[in-house]
Amino acid sequence: MSVSEFPGSGNARGVALSPPCDDLALWRWPLDRDGHEWPALWSMLSAPERERAGRFGTEALRQRYVAGRAALRETLARRLGIAPAAVPIVRGTRGRPMLADDASPDFNVSHTRGVAVIALLDRAGHRVGIDIEGEDRSLAHDSLARKFLTADERDAIAPLDDDARRRAFLRLWTCKEAMSKATGDGLSAPFARIGIDTARGLVPVAGPDVYAPGLWSLHAVAAGAGYCATVAVWRWA
Ligand SMILES: CC(C)(COP(=O)(O)OP(=O)(O)OC[C@H]1O[C@@H](n2cnc3c(N)ncnc32)[C@H](O)[C@@H]1OP(=O)(O)O)[C@@H](O)C(=O)NCCC(=O)NCCS
């Protein structure tokens, strides 16, 4: 459910989503922006971001990247009370974007189909990860389940019909990818050893090292009709 609008540049508006826990703010931004907005969006980006934008193979991918980074900068700028171009975003572990000097808030971003969701977390010793997928995304869910789910997770979804199994896989995937984005591990996270009990909510029940269940809380994000999104909060210190 949207609770307020963000007065971003141009026509696009960031929409605040209901935060599922304390200290967390969630925003959804459109990535398909009007042509006249490009100079303003481009002017917010850092030199490395502009270079990266230049390396995308298609104009559509480039524009979405620029719109996503501008949305992130506008969101952080408002929180920090500085100009979007002045937000000091650096690359942390495996390229995880963070504020310089580990400053607050911690943040993370996920994109799908013309939409970005942004999570900001203001809690000392904690980091946040977020993942969004189109709810109707078609995928080889049974073979992905063999690769990325625990035996208990596979057993739990086995009785479901094909489409319900696909949806259940997507939810579990967004949980695990959000966790991998909080740590910065990304696709090198030990997905098949991270266990989530979806029958009791989104309860972490297994995971090695930094993925130990007691360090995590997971929350479904109401990102709008047609989306499956999860935010993960990690206690790392
Ligand atoms: C992070 C990752 C899982 C993203 O997956 P995705 O589903 O394609 O994309 P999403 O839209 O959900 O997330 C992308 C955003 O996550 C953020 N991100 C990038 N790397 C990240 C990382 N390691 N941890 C957390 N967030 C990361 C960025 O904001 C990125 O958006 P941007 O490209 O506009 O900057 C994937 O890119 C990845 O694994 N990256 C790490 C690569 C890696 O492990 N390299 C090892 C060599 S050291």
PDB file of C-alpha atoms and ligand atoms in Angstrom:
ATOM      1  CA  MET A   1       0.000   0.000   0.000  1.00  0.00           C
ATOM      2  CA  SER A   2       1.432   3.382  -0.875  1.00  0.00           C
ATOM      3  CA  VAL A   3       1.515   5.857   1.964  1.00  0.00           C
ATOM      4  CA  SER A   4       3.128   8.930   0.458  1.00  0.00           C
ATOM      5  CA  GLU A   5       4.755  10.322  -2.634  1.00  0.00           C
ATOM      6  CA  PHE A   6       8.291  11.510  -3.119  1.00  0.00           C
ATOM      7  CA  PRO A   7       8.640  14.800  -4.990  1.00  0.00           C
ATOM      8  CA  GLY A   8      11.360  13.582  -7.362  1.00  0.00           C
ATOM      9  CA  SER A   9      12.639  15.404 -10.414  1.00  0.00           C
ATOM     10  CA  GLY A  10      10.577  15.517 -13.609  1.00  0.00           C
ATOM     11  CA  ASN A  11       7.351  13.570 -13.945  1.00  0.00           C
ATOM     12  CA  ALA A  12       8.288  10.388 -12.151  1.00  0.00           C
ATOM     13  CA  ARG A  13       7.551   9.983  -8.487  1.00  0.00           C
ATOM     14  CA  GLY A  14       8.938   7.671  -5.901  1.00  0.00           C
ATOM     15  CA  VAL A  15       6.206   6.058  -3.851  1.00  0.00           C
ATOM     16  CA  ALA A  16       6.781   5.120  -0.228  1.00  0.00           C
ATOM     17  CA  LEU A  17       5.732   1.550   0.557  1.00  0.00           C
ATOM     18  CA  SER A  18       4.528   0.444   3.977  1.00  0.00           C
ATOM     19  CA  PRO A  19       7.618  -0.487   5.991  1.00  0.00           C
ATOM     20  CA  PRO A  20       7.274  -3.996   7.458  1.00  0.00           C
ATOM     21  CA  CYS A  21       9.534  -3.246  10.460  1.00  0.00           C
ATOM     22  CA  ASP A  22      11.082  -0.393  12.441  1.00  0.00           C
ATOM     23  CA  ASP A  23      14.007   1.633  11.075  1.00  0.00           C
ATOM     24  CA  LEU A  24      13.246   0.600   7.501  1.00  0.00           C
ATOM     25  CA  ALA A  25      11.963   2.796   4.658  1.00  0.00           C
ATOM     26  CA  LEU A  26      10.912   1.346   1.305  1.00  0.00           C
ATOM     27  CA  TRP A  27      10.403   3.185  -1.974  1.00  0.00           C
ATOM     28  CA  ARG A  28       9.206   2.158  -5.403  1.00  0.00           C
ATOM     29  CA  TRP A  29      10.270   4.189  -8.440  1.00  0.00           C
ATOM     30  CA  PRO A  30       9.347   3.870 -12.111  1.00  0.00           C
ATOM     31  CA  LEU A  31      12.328   3.347 -14.426  1.00  0.00           C
ATOM     32  CA  ASP A  32      10.707   4.370 -17.696  1.00  0.00           C
ATOM     33  CA  ARG A  33      11.123   8.152 -17.668  1.00  0.00           C
ATOM     34  CA  ASP A  34      10.157  10.841 -20.170  1.00  0.00           C
ATOM     35  CA  GLY A  35      12.801  12.015 -22.640  1.00  0.00           C
ATOM     36  CA  HIS A  36      12.861  15.571 -21.317  1.00  0.00           C
ATOM     37  CA  GLU A  37      13.927  14.249 -17.892  1.00  0.00           C
ATOM     38  CA  TRP A  38      17.212  12.728 -19.124  1.00  0.00           C
ATOM     39  CA  PRO A  39      19.488  15.746 -18.728  1.00  0.00           C
ATOM     40  CA  ALA A  40      18.394  16.150 -15.102  1.00  0.00           C
ATOM     41  CA  LEU A  41      18.778  12.433 -14.366  1.00  0.00           C
ATOM     42  CA  TRP A  42      22.169  12.242 -16.080  1.00  0.00           C
ATOM     43  CA  SER A  43      23.424  15.259 -14.125  1.00  0.00           C
ATOM     44  CA  MET A  44      22.887  13.383 -10.849  1.00  0.00           C
ATOM     45  CA  LEU A  45      25.248  10.534 -11.741  1.00  0.00           C
ATOM     46  CA  SER A  46      28.915  10.270 -10.727  1.00  0.00           C
ATOM     47  CA  ALA A  47      31.661   9.883 -13.341  1.00  0.00           C
ATOM     48  CA  PRO A  48      31.969   6.086 -12.752  1.00  0.00           C
ATOM     49  CA  GLU A  49      28.191   5.727 -13.044  1.00  0.00           C
ATOM     50  CA  ARG A  50      28.212   7.614 -16.355  1.00  0.00           C
ATOM     51  CA  GLU A  51      31.022   5.409 -17.597  1.00  0.00           C
ATOM     52  CA  ARG A  52      29.081   2.328 -16.624  1.00  0.00           C
ATOM     53  CA  ALA A  53      25.960   3.704 -18.327  1.00  0.00           C
ATOM     54  CA  GLY A  54      28.031   4.069 -21.493  1.00  0.00           C
ATOM     55  CA  ARG A  55      28.906   0.370 -21.459  1.00  0.00           C
ATOM     56  CA  PHE A  56      25.334  -1.001 -21.668  1.00  0.00           C
ATOM     57  CA  GLY A  57      24.667  -2.721 -24.967  1.00  0.00           C
ATOM     58  CA  THR A  58      21.205  -1.295 -25.577  1.00  0.00           C
ATOM     59  CA  GLU A  59      19.639   2.113 -25.087  1.00  0.00           C
ATOM     60  CA  ALA A  60      16.791   0.600 -23.057  1.00  0.00           C
ATOM     61  CA  LEU A  61      19.198  -0.988 -20.556  1.00  0.00           C
ATOM     62  CA  ARG A  62      21.223   2.220 -20.362  1.00  0.00           C
ATOM     63  CA  GLN A  63      18.146   4.336 -19.677  1.00  0.00           C
ATOM     64  CA  ARG A  64      16.912   2.010 -16.965  1.00  0.00           C
ATOM     65  CA  TYR A  65      20.302   2.023 -15.272  1.00  0.00           C
ATOM     66  CA  VAL A  66      20.436   5.832 -15.346  1.00  0.00           C
ATOM     67  CA  ALA A  67      16.856   6.109 -14.054  1.00  0.00           C
ATOM     68  CA  GLY A  68      17.610   3.585 -11.292  1.00  0.00           C
ATOM     69  CA  ARG A  69      20.746   5.337 -10.108  1.00  0.00           C
ATOM     70  CA  ALA A  70      19.028   8.735 -10.239  1.00  0.00           C
ATOM     71  CA  ALA A  71      16.107   7.355  -8.193  1.00  0.00           C
ATOM     72  CA  LEU A  72      18.539   5.943  -5.635  1.00  0.00           C
ATOM     73  CA  ARG A  73      20.427   9.227  -5.453  1.00  0.00           C
ATOM     74  CA  GLU A  74      17.218  11.250  -5.076  1.00  0.00           C
ATOM     75  CA  THR A  75      16.012   8.961  -2.293  1.00  0.00           C
ATOM     76  CA  LEU A  76      19.306   9.069  -0.392  1.00  0.00           C
ATOM     77  CA  ALA A  77      19.735  12.800  -1.033  1.00  0.00           C
ATOM     78  CA  ARG A  78      16.449  13.544   0.605  1.00  0.00           C
ATOM     79  CA  ARG A  79      17.352  11.438   3.647  1.00  0.00           C
ATOM     80  CA  LEU A  80      20.812  13.010   3.943  1.00  0.00           C
ATOM     81  CA  GLY A  81      19.733  16.570   3.130  1.00  0.00           C
ATOM     82  CA  ILE A  82      22.262  16.970   0.313  1.00  0.00           C
ATOM     83  CA  ALA A  83      22.104  17.183  -3.505  1.00  0.00           C
ATOM     84  CA  PRO A  84      21.643  13.878  -5.393  1.00  0.00           C
ATOM     85  CA  ALA A  85      24.973  14.284  -7.197  1.00  0.00           C
ATOM     86  CA  ALA A  86      26.736  14.722  -3.844  1.00  0.00           C
ATOM     87  CA  VAL A  87      25.594  11.394  -2.340  1.00  0.00           C
ATOM     88  CA  PRO A  88      28.862   9.457  -1.739  1.00  0.00           C
ATOM     89  CA  ILE A  89      28.011   5.997  -3.103  1.00  0.00           C
ATOM     90  CA  VAL A  90      30.949   3.558  -3.095  1.00  0.00           C
ATOM     91  CA  ARG A  91      31.371  -0.108  -4.041  1.00  0.00           C
ATOM     92  CA  GLY A  92      31.692  -2.409  -1.030  1.00  0.00           C
ATOM     93  CA  THR A  93      32.038  -6.213  -0.900  1.00  0.00           C
ATOM     94  CA  ARG A  94      31.724  -7.676  -4.425  1.00  0.00           C
ATOM     95  CA  GLY A  95      30.395  -4.378  -5.742  1.00  0.00           C
ATOM     96  CA  ARG A  96      27.644  -3.912  -3.146  1.00  0.00           C
ATOM     97  CA  PRO A  97      26.723  -0.205  -3.269  1.00  0.00           C
ATOM     98  CA  MET A  98      27.049   1.549   0.097  1.00  0.00           C
ATOM     99  CA  LEU A  99      27.574   5.022   1.512  1.00  0.00           C
ATOM    100  CA  ALA A 100      31.222   5.992   1.986  1.00  0.00           C
ATOM    101  CA  ASP A 101      32.672   5.271   5.455  1.00  0.00           C
ATOM    102  CA  ASP A 102      29.880   2.791   6.152  1.00  0.00           C
ATOM    103  CA  ALA A 103      27.608   5.749   6.934  1.00  0.00           C
ATOM    104  CA  SER A 104      23.880   5.387   7.601  1.00  0.00           C
ATOM    105  CA  PRO A 105      21.465   4.602   6.191  1.00  0.00           C
ATOM    106  CA  ASP A 106      22.457   1.256   4.762  1.00  0.00           C
ATOM    107  CA  PHE A 107      20.563   0.692   1.524  1.00  0.00           C
ATOM    108  CA  ASN A 108      19.922  -1.744  -1.291  1.00  0.00           C
ATOM    109  CA  VAL A 109      18.115  -1.689  -4.624  1.00  0.00           C
ATOM    110  CA  SER A 110      16.400  -4.207  -6.879  1.00  0.00           C
ATOM    111  CA  HIS A 111      14.880  -3.751 -10.341  1.00  0.00           C
ATOM    112  CA  THR A 112      12.460  -5.618 -12.512  1.00  0.00           C
ATOM    113  CA  ARG A 113      10.316  -4.665 -15.499  1.00  0.00           C
ATOM    114  CA  GLY A 114      10.583  -0.909 -15.331  1.00  0.00           C
ATOM    115  CA  VAL A 115      10.351  -0.705 -11.545  1.00  0.00           C
ATOM    116  CA  ALA A 116      12.993  -0.209  -8.854  1.00  0.00           C
ATOM    117  CA  VAL A 117      12.490  -0.851  -5.153  1.00  0.00           C
ATOM    118  CA  ILE A 118      14.846   0.804  -2.701  1.00  0.00           C
ATOM    119  CA  ALA A 119      15.298  -0.120   0.964  1.00  0.00           C
ATOM    120  CA  LEU A 120      16.911   2.249   3.488  1.00  0.00           C
ATOM    121  CA  LEU A 121      17.804   0.886   6.927  1.00  0.00           C
ATOM    122  CA  ASP A 122      18.855   3.052   9.871  1.00  0.00           C
ATOM    123  CA  ARG A 123      19.878   0.461  12.453  1.00  0.00           C
ATOM    124  CA  ALA A 124      23.425   0.269  13.802  1.00  0.00           C
ATOM    125  CA  GLY A 125      25.213  -3.020  13.074  1.00  0.00           C
ATOM    126  CA  HIS A 126      22.622  -4.092  10.496  1.00  0.00           C
ATOM    127  CA  ARG A 127      22.480  -4.250   6.712  1.00  0.00           C
ATOM    128  CA  VAL A 128      19.610  -4.616   4.305  1.00  0.00           C
ATOM    129  CA  GLY A 129      19.026  -6.474   1.062  1.00  0.00           C
ATOM    130  CA  ILE A 130      16.009  -6.398  -1.226  1.00  0.00           C
ATOM    131  CA  ASP A 131      14.856  -8.398  -4.232  1.00  0.00           C
ATOM    132  CA  ILE A 132      11.862  -7.979  -6.530  1.00  0.00           C
ATOM    133  CA  GLU A 133      10.614 -10.273  -9.288  1.00  0.00           C
ATOM    134  CA  GLY A 134       7.605 -10.205 -11.593  1.00  0.00           C
ATOM    135  CA  GLU A 135       5.059 -12.549 -10.011  1.00  0.00           C
ATOM    136  CA  ASP A 136       4.287 -14.183 -13.372  1.00  0.00           C
ATOM    137  CA  ARG A 137       7.949 -14.713 -14.268  1.00  0.00           C
ATOM    138  CA  SER A 138       8.249 -18.068 -15.963  1.00  0.00           C
ATOM    139  CA  LEU A 139      11.247 -20.160 -15.000  1.00  0.00           C
ATOM    140  CA  ALA A 140      12.440 -23.745 -14.805  1.00  0.00           C
ATOM    141  CA  HIS A 141      11.434 -23.756 -11.163  1.00  0.00           C
ATOM    142  CA  ASP A 142      11.771 -27.482 -10.496  1.00  0.00           C
ATOM    143  CA  SER A 143      15.322 -27.658 -11.747  1.00  0.00           C
ATOM    144  CA  LEU A 144      16.212 -24.365 -10.030  1.00  0.00           C
ATOM    145  CA  ALA A 145      14.686 -25.762  -6.826  1.00  0.00           C
ATOM    146  CA  ARG A 146      17.050 -28.752  -6.999  1.00  0.00           C
ATOM    147  CA  LYS A 147      19.965 -26.358  -7.260  1.00  0.00           C
ATOM    148  CA  PHE A 148      18.981 -23.590  -4.845  1.00  0.00           C
ATOM    149  CA  LEU A 149      16.516 -24.951  -2.261  1.00  0.00           C
ATOM    150  CA  THR A 150      17.133 -27.117   0.786  1.00  0.00           C
ATOM    151  CA  ALA A 151      15.639 -30.617   0.962  1.00  0.00           C
ATOM    152  CA  ASP A 152      13.090 -29.353   3.546  1.00  0.00           C
ATOM    153  CA  GLU A 153      12.048 -26.496   1.259  1.00  0.00           C
ATOM    154  CA  ARG A 154      11.629 -28.850  -1.687  1.00  0.00           C
ATOM    155  CA  ASP A 155       9.566 -31.237   0.467  1.00  0.00           C
ATOM    156  CA  ALA A 156       7.373 -28.350   1.634  1.00  0.00           C
ATOM    157  CA  ILE A 157       6.459 -27.254  -1.897  1.00  0.00           C
ATOM    158  CA  ALA A 158       6.341 -30.711  -3.510  1.00  0.00           C
ATOM    159  CA  PRO A 159       2.575 -31.263  -2.889  1.00  0.00           C
ATOM    160  CA  LEU A 160       1.647 -27.967  -4.618  1.00  0.00           C
ATOM    161  CA  ASP A 161       0.444 -27.789  -8.207  1.00  0.00           C
ATOM    162  CA  ASP A 162       2.897 -26.566 -10.830  1.00  0.00           C
ATOM    163  CA  ASP A 163       1.981 -22.876 -10.718  1.00  0.00           C
ATOM    164  CA  ALA A 164       1.843 -22.790  -6.922  1.00  0.00           C
ATOM    165  CA  ARG A 165       5.296 -24.436  -6.840  1.00  0.00           C
ATOM    166  CA  ARG A 166       6.579 -21.781  -9.243  1.00  0.00           C
ATOM    167  CA  ARG A 167       5.219 -19.027  -7.002  1.00  0.00           C
ATOM    168  CA  ALA A 168       6.593 -20.672  -3.865  1.00  0.00           C
ATOM    169  CA  PHE A 169       9.996 -20.965  -5.535  1.00  0.00           C
ATOM    170  CA  LEU A 170       9.899 -17.279  -6.503  1.00  0.00           C
ATOM    171  CA  ARG A 171       9.170 -16.247  -2.910  1.00  0.00           C
ATOM    172  CA  LEU A 172      12.003 -18.387  -1.577  1.00  0.00           C
ATOM    173  CA  TRP A 173      14.295 -17.050  -4.287  1.00  0.00           C
ATOM    174  CA  THR A 174      13.542 -13.424  -3.377  1.00  0.00           C
ATOM    175  CA  CYS A 175      14.264 -14.262   0.288  1.00  0.00           C
ATOM    176  CA  LYS A 176      17.631 -15.796  -0.517  1.00  0.00           C
ATOM    177  CA  GLU A 177      18.633 -13.196  -3.070  1.00  0.00           C
ATOM    178  CA  ALA A 178      17.697 -10.393  -0.640  1.00  0.00           C
ATOM    179  CA  MET A 179      19.932 -12.091   1.980  1.00  0.00           C
ATOM    180  CA  SER A 180      22.766 -12.427  -0.526  1.00  0.00           C
ATOM    181  CA  LYS A 181      22.456  -8.726  -1.312  1.00  0.00           C
ATOM    182  CA  ALA A 182      22.578  -7.715   2.362  1.00  0.00           C
ATOM    183  CA  THR A 183      25.916  -9.521   2.791  1.00  0.00           C
ATOM    184  CA  GLY A 184      27.176  -8.493  -0.658  1.00  0.00           C
ATOM    185  CA  ASP A 185      27.819 -12.134  -1.626  1.00  0.00           C
ATOM    186  CA  GLY A 186      25.330 -11.916  -4.493  1.00  0.00           C
ATOM    187  CA  LEU A 187      25.200 -15.027  -6.601  1.00  0.00           C
ATOM    188  CA  SER A 188      28.099 -16.607  -4.703  1.00  0.00           C
ATOM    189  CA  ALA A 189      25.948 -16.998  -1.554  1.00  0.00           C
ATOM    190  CA  PRO A 190      25.343 -20.610  -0.391  1.00  0.00           C
ATOM    191  CA  PHE A 191      21.690 -20.592  -1.514  1.00  0.00           C
ATOM    192  CA  ALA A 192      21.181 -24.357  -1.162  1.00  0.00           C
ATOM    193  CA  ARG A 193      22.211 -24.264   2.504  1.00  0.00           C
ATOM    194  CA  ILE A 194      19.996 -21.318   3.474  1.00  0.00           C
ATOM    195  CA  GLY A 195      16.660 -22.622   4.768  1.00  0.00           C
ATOM    196  CA  ILE A 196      13.422 -20.612   5.055  1.00  0.00           C
ATOM    197  CA  ASP A 197      10.176 -21.845   6.607  1.00  0.00           C
ATOM    198  CA  THR A 198       7.386 -20.178   4.640  1.00  0.00           C
ATOM    199  CA  ALA A 199       4.623 -22.035   6.505  1.00  0.00           C
ATOM    200  CA  ARG A 200       5.285 -19.879   9.598  1.00  0.00           C
ATOM    201  CA  GLY A 201       5.821 -16.605   7.726  1.00  0.00           C
ATOM    202  CA  LEU A 202       9.284 -16.062   6.272  1.00  0.00           C
ATOM    203  CA  VAL A 203      11.336 -17.628   9.044  1.00  0.00           C
ATOM    204  CA  PRO A 204      15.039 -18.336   8.523  1.00  0.00           C
ATOM    205  CA  VAL A 205      15.699 -21.838   9.896  1.00  0.00           C
ATOM    206  CA  ALA A 206      19.107 -22.822   8.517  1.00  0.00           C
ATOM    207  CA  GLY A 207      22.225 -21.219   7.110  1.00  0.00           C
ATOM    208  CA  PRO A 208      26.002 -21.343   7.532  1.00  0.00           C
ATOM    209  CA  ASP A 209      28.220 -18.619   9.024  1.00  0.00           C
ATOM    210  CA  VAL A 210      26.856 -15.148   8.224  1.00  0.00           C
ATOM    211  CA  TYR A 211      23.590 -16.804   7.133  1.00  0.00           C
ATOM    212  CA  ALA A 212      22.897 -18.265  10.620  1.00  0.00           C
ATOM    213  CA  PRO A 213      19.138 -17.917  11.180  1.00  0.00           C
ATOM    214  CA  GLY A 214      19.413 -15.851  14.386  1.00  0.00           C
ATOM    215  CA  LEU A 215      21.068 -13.009  12.491  1.00  0.00           C
ATOM    216  CA  TRP A 216      18.216 -12.445  10.059  1.00  0.00           C
ATOM    217  CA  SER A 217      14.674 -11.199   9.672  1.00  0.00           C
ATOM    218  CA  LEU A 218      12.767 -11.451   6.402  1.00  0.00           C
ATOM    219  CA  HIS A 219       9.671  -9.519   5.350  1.00  0.00           C
ATOM    220  CA  ALA A 220       7.425  -9.672   2.320  1.00  0.00           C
ATOM    221  CA  VAL A 221       7.203  -6.250   0.642  1.00  0.00           C
ATOM    222  CA  ALA A 222       3.862  -5.031  -0.692  1.00  0.00           C
ATOM    223  CA  ALA A 223       5.410  -3.632  -3.875  1.00  0.00           C
ATOM    224  CA  GLY A 224       2.195  -3.608  -5.927  1.00  0.00           C
ATOM    225  CA  ALA A 225       0.058  -6.036  -7.909  1.00  0.00           C
ATOM    226  CA  GLY A 226       2.101  -8.416 -10.029  1.00  0.00           C
ATOM    227  CA  TYR A 227       5.292  -8.266  -7.967  1.00  0.00           C
ATOM    228  CA  CYS A 228       6.911 -10.618  -5.485  1.00  0.00           C
ATOM    229  CA  ALA A 229       9.433  -8.786  -3.306  1.00  0.00           C
ATOM    230  CA  THR A 230      11.253  -9.538  -0.071  1.00  0.00           C
ATOM    231  CA  VAL A 231      13.474  -7.450   2.179  1.00  0.00           C
ATOM    232  CA  ALA A 232      16.126  -9.042   4.420  1.00  0.00           C
ATOM    233  CA  VAL A 233      17.612  -7.389   7.513  1.00  0.00           C
ATOM    234  CA  TRP A 234      20.971  -8.798   8.652  1.00  0.00           C
ATOM    235  CA  ARG A 235      22.640  -8.247  12.032  1.00  0.00           C
ATOM    236  CA  TRP A 236      26.310  -8.326  11.127  1.00  0.00           C
ATOM    237  CA  ALA A 237      27.909  -6.674  14.184  1.00  0.00           C
TER     238      ALA A 237
HETATM  239  C1  LIG B   1      23.733  -8.612  -6.710  1.00  0.00           C
HETATM  240  C2  LIG B   1      23.123  -9.491  -7.783  1.00  0.00           C
HETATM  241  C3  LIG B   1      22.650 -10.788  -7.114  1.00  0.00           C
HETATM  242  C4  LIG B   1      22.001  -8.702  -8.419  1.00  0.00           C
HETATM  243  O1  LIG B   1      21.057  -9.472  -9.013  1.00  0.00           O
HETATM  244  P1  LIG B   1      19.914  -9.063 -10.093  1.00  0.00           P
HETATM  245  O2  LIG B   1      18.742  -9.894  -9.763  1.00  0.00           O
HETATM  246  O3  LIG B   1      20.517  -9.169 -11.436  1.00  0.00           O
HETATM  247  O4  LIG B   1      19.566  -7.541  -9.930  1.00  0.00           O
HETATM  248  P2  LIG B   1      18.764  -6.651  -8.901  1.00  0.00           P
HETATM  249  O5  LIG B   1      18.025  -5.673  -9.695  1.00  0.00           O
HETATM  250  O6  LIG B   1      18.014  -7.411  -7.864  1.00  0.00           O
HETATM  251  O7  LIG B   1      19.951  -5.911  -8.124  1.00  0.00           O
HETATM  252  C5  LIG B   1      20.854  -5.110  -8.800  1.00  0.00           C
HETATM  253  C6  LIG B   1      21.339  -4.037  -7.869  1.00  0.00           C
HETATM  254  O8  LIG B   1      21.907  -4.640  -6.708  1.00  0.00           O
HETATM  255  C7  LIG B   1      22.974  -3.833  -6.273  1.00  0.00           C
HETATM  256  N1  LIG B   1      24.152  -4.685  -6.186  1.00  0.00           N
HETATM  257  C8  LIG B   1      25.120  -4.930  -7.099  1.00  0.00           C
HETATM  258  N2  LIG B   1      26.039  -5.792  -6.598  1.00  0.00           N
HETATM  259  C9  LIG B   1      25.623  -6.098  -5.357  1.00  0.00           C
HETATM  260  C10 LIG B   1      26.141  -6.940  -4.348  1.00  0.00           C
HETATM  261  N3  LIG B   1      27.258  -7.637  -4.494  1.00  0.00           N
HETATM  262  N4  LIG B   1      25.444  -7.012  -3.175  1.00  0.00           N
HETATM  263  C11 LIG B   1      24.310  -6.319  -2.999  1.00  0.00           C
HETATM  264  N5  LIG B   1      23.763  -5.508  -3.926  1.00  0.00           N
HETATM  265  C12 LIG B   1      24.423  -5.403  -5.093  1.00  0.00           C
HETATM  266  C13 LIG B   1      23.154  -2.693  -7.252  1.00  0.00           C
HETATM  267  O9  LIG B   1      22.487  -1.566  -6.731  1.00  0.00           O
HETATM  268  C14 LIG B   1      22.435  -3.188  -8.471  1.00  0.00           C
HETATM  269  O10 LIG B   1      21.841  -2.161  -9.184  1.00  0.00           O
HETATM  270  P3  LIG B   1      22.717  -1.319 -10.265  1.00  0.00           P
HETATM  271  O11 LIG B   1      23.228  -2.335 -11.214  1.00  0.00           O
HETATM  272  O12 LIG B   1      21.731  -0.384 -10.846  1.00  0.00           O
HETATM  273  O13 LIG B   1      23.797  -0.682  -9.511  1.00  0.00           O
HETATM  274  C15 LIG B   1      24.146  -9.880  -8.855  1.00  0.00           C
HETATM  275  O14 LIG B   1      24.401  -8.789  -9.660  1.00  0.00           O
HETATM  276  C16 LIG B   1      25.449 -10.338  -8.248  1.00  0.00           C
HETATM  277  O15 LIG B   1      25.566 -11.452  -7.796  1.00  0.00           O
HETATM  278  N6  LIG B   1      26.443  -9.481  -8.194  1.00  0.00           N
HETATM  279  C17 LIG B   1      27.665  -9.807  -7.509  1.00  0.00           C
HETATM  280  C18 LIG B   1      28.659 -10.249  -8.501  1.00  0.00           C
HETATM  281  C19 LIG B   1      29.717 -11.080  -7.843  1.00  0.00           C
HETATM  282  O16 LIG B   1      29.482 -11.887  -6.952  1.00  0.00           O
HETATM  283  N7  LIG B   1      30.914 -10.911  -8.302  1.00  0.00           N
HETATM  284  C20 LIG B   1      31.969 -11.670  -7.786  1.00  0.00           C
HETATM  285  C21 LIG B   1      33.238 -11.146  -8.355  1.00  0.00           C
HETATM  286  S1  LIG B   1      34.097 -10.324  -7.080  1.00  0.00           S
END
